[in-house]
Tab-separated table of C-alpha atoms in Angstrom:
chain	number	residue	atom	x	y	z
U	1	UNK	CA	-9.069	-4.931	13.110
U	2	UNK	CA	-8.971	-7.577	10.200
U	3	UNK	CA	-12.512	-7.618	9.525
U	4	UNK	CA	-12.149	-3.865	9.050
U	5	UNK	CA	-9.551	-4.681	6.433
U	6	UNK	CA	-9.652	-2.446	3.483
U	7	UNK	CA	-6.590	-3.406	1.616
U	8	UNK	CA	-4.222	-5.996	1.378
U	9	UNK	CA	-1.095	-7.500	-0.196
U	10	UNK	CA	0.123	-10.729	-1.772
U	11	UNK	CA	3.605	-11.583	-2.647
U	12	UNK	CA	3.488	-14.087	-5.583
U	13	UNK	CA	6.882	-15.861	-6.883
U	14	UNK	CA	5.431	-18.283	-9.024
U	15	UNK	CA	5.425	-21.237	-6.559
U	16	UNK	CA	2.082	-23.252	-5.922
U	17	UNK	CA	2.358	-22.142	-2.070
U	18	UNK	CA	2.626	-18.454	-3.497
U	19	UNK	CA	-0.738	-19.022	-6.126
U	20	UNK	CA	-2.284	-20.696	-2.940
U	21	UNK	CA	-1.800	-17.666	-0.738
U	22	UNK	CA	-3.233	-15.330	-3.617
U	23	UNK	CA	-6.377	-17.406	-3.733
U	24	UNK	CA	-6.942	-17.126	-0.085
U	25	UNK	CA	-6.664	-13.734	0.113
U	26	UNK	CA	-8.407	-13.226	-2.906
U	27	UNK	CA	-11.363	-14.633	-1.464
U	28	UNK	CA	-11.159	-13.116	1.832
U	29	UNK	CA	-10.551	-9.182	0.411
U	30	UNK	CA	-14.012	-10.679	-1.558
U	31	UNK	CA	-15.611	-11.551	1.660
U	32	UNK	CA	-14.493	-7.802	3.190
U	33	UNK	CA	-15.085	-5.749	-0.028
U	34	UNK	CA	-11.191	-4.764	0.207
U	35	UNK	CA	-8.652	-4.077	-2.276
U	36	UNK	CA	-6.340	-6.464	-3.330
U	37	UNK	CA	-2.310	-5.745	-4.495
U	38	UNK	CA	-0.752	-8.461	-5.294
U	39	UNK	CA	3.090	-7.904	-6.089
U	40	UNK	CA	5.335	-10.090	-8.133
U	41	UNK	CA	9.422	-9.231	-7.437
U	42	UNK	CA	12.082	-9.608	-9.551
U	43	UNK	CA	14.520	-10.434	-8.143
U	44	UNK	CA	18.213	-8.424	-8.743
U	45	UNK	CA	21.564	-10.189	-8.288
U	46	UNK	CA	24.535	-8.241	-8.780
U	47	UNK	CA	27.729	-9.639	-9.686
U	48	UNK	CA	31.141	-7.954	-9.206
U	49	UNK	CA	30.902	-7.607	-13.428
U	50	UNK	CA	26.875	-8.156	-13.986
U	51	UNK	CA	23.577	-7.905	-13.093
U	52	UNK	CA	21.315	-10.882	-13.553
U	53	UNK	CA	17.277	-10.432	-13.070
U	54	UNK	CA	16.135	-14.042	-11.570
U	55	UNK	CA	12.640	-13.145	-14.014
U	56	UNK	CA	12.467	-11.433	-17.058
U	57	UNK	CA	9.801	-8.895	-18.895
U	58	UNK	CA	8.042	-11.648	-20.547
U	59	UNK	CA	8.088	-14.298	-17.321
U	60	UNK	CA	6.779	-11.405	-14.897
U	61	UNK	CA	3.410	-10.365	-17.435
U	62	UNK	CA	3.089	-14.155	-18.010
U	63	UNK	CA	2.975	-14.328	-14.203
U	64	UNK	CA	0.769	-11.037	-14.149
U	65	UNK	CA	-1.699	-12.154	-16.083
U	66	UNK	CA	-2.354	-15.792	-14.491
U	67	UNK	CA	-2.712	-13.946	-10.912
U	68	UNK	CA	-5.200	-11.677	-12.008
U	69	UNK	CA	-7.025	-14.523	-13.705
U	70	UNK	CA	-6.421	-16.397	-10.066
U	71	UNK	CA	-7.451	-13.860	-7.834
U	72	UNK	CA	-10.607	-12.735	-10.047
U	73	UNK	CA	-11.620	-16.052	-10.023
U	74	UNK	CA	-11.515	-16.658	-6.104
U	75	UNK	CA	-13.605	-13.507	-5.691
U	76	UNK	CA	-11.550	-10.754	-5.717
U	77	UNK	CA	-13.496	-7.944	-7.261
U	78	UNK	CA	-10.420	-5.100	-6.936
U	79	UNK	CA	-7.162	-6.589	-8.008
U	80	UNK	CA	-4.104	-4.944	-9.012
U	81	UNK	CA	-0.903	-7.109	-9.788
U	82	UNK	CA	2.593	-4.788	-9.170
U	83	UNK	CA	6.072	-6.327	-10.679
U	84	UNK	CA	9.098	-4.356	-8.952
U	85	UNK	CA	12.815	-5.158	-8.964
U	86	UNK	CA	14.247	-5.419	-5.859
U	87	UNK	CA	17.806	-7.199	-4.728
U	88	UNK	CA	15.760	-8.144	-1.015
U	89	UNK	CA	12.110	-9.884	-1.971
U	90	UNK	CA	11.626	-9.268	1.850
U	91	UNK	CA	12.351	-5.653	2.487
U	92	UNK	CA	10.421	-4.246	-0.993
U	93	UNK	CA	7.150	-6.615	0.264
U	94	UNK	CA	7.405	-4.626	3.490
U	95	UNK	CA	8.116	-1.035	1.920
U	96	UNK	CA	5.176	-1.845	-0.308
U	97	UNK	CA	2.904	-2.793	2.222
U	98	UNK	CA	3.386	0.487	3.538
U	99	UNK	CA	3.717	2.371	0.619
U	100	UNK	CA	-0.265	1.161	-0.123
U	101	UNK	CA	-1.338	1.555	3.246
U	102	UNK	CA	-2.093	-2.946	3.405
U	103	UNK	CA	-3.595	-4.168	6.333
U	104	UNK	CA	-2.675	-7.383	5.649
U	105	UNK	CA	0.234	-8.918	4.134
U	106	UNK	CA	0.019	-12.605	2.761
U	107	UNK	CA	3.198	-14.893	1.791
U	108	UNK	CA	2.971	-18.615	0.647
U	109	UNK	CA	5.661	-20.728	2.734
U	110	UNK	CA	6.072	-24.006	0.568
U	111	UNK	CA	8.246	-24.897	3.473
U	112	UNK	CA	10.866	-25.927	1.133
U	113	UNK	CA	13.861	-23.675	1.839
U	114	UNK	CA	15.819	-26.498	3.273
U	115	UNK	CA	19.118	-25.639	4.789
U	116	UNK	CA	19.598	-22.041	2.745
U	117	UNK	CA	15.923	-21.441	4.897
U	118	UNK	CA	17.218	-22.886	8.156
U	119	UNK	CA	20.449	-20.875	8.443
U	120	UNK	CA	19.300	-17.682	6.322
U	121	UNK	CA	14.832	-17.375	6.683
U	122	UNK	CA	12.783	-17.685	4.061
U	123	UNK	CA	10.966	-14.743	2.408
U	124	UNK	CA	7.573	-15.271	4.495
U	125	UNK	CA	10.013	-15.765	8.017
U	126	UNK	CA	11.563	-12.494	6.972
U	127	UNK	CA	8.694	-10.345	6.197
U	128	UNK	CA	6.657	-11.474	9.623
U	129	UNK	CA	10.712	-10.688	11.389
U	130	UNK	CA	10.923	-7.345	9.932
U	131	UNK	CA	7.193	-6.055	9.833
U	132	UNK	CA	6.787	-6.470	13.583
């Protein structure tokens, strides 16, 4: 039951949708005593002669520190902020999710993802697809 809730899990990416999503459930897992993960992926894209990171070291702590800052601040009083590689954002927020035993899983949708969105899903359409 979600007032039972004694863990969940943000996915941040840096957007203002994704810092929007962390605040609600930072103030929710607040309102429930729960544990808050929030997890930050870089993302991997592998080229037939590279491999580029779409964040690097420095971006991803930056980014760390501002959502523990954000969440602390909207009441979360257990937060722990995760930064994983992964080539699908969608698949690692699900194995995570299970990997911490969350009850919950929150993802912004800026509703931006135009076309690419339309024919392909974005990230929060394909995590609420593939946890079902």
């Amino acid at each position: 039951m979600f007032l039972d809730m004694t863990h969940g899990l943000a996915y941040v990416d840096g957007s203002y949708a994704a810092f929007r999503a962390v605040e609600h459930a930072a103030a929710l897992s607040g309102k429930l005593g729960a544990k808050l993960s929030v997890l930050v992926v870089r993302l991997i894209l592998v080229g037939r002669k590279s491999v580029y990171a779409a964040m690097t070291h420095e971006e991803a702590k930056a980014l760390t520190e501002d959502i523990k800052a954000r969440a602390r601040a909207a009441g979360a009083p257990d937060v722990h902020v995760m930064v994983q590689d992964a080539r699908d954002t969608s698949i690692k927020i699900i194995d995570v999710a299970i990997e911490i035993g969350a009850e919950l899983i929150v993802v912004g949708a800026a509703g931006k993802g135009g076309f690419k969105a339309f024919i392909l899903g974005s990230v929060s359409q394909e995590v609420a697809r593939k946890s079902a």
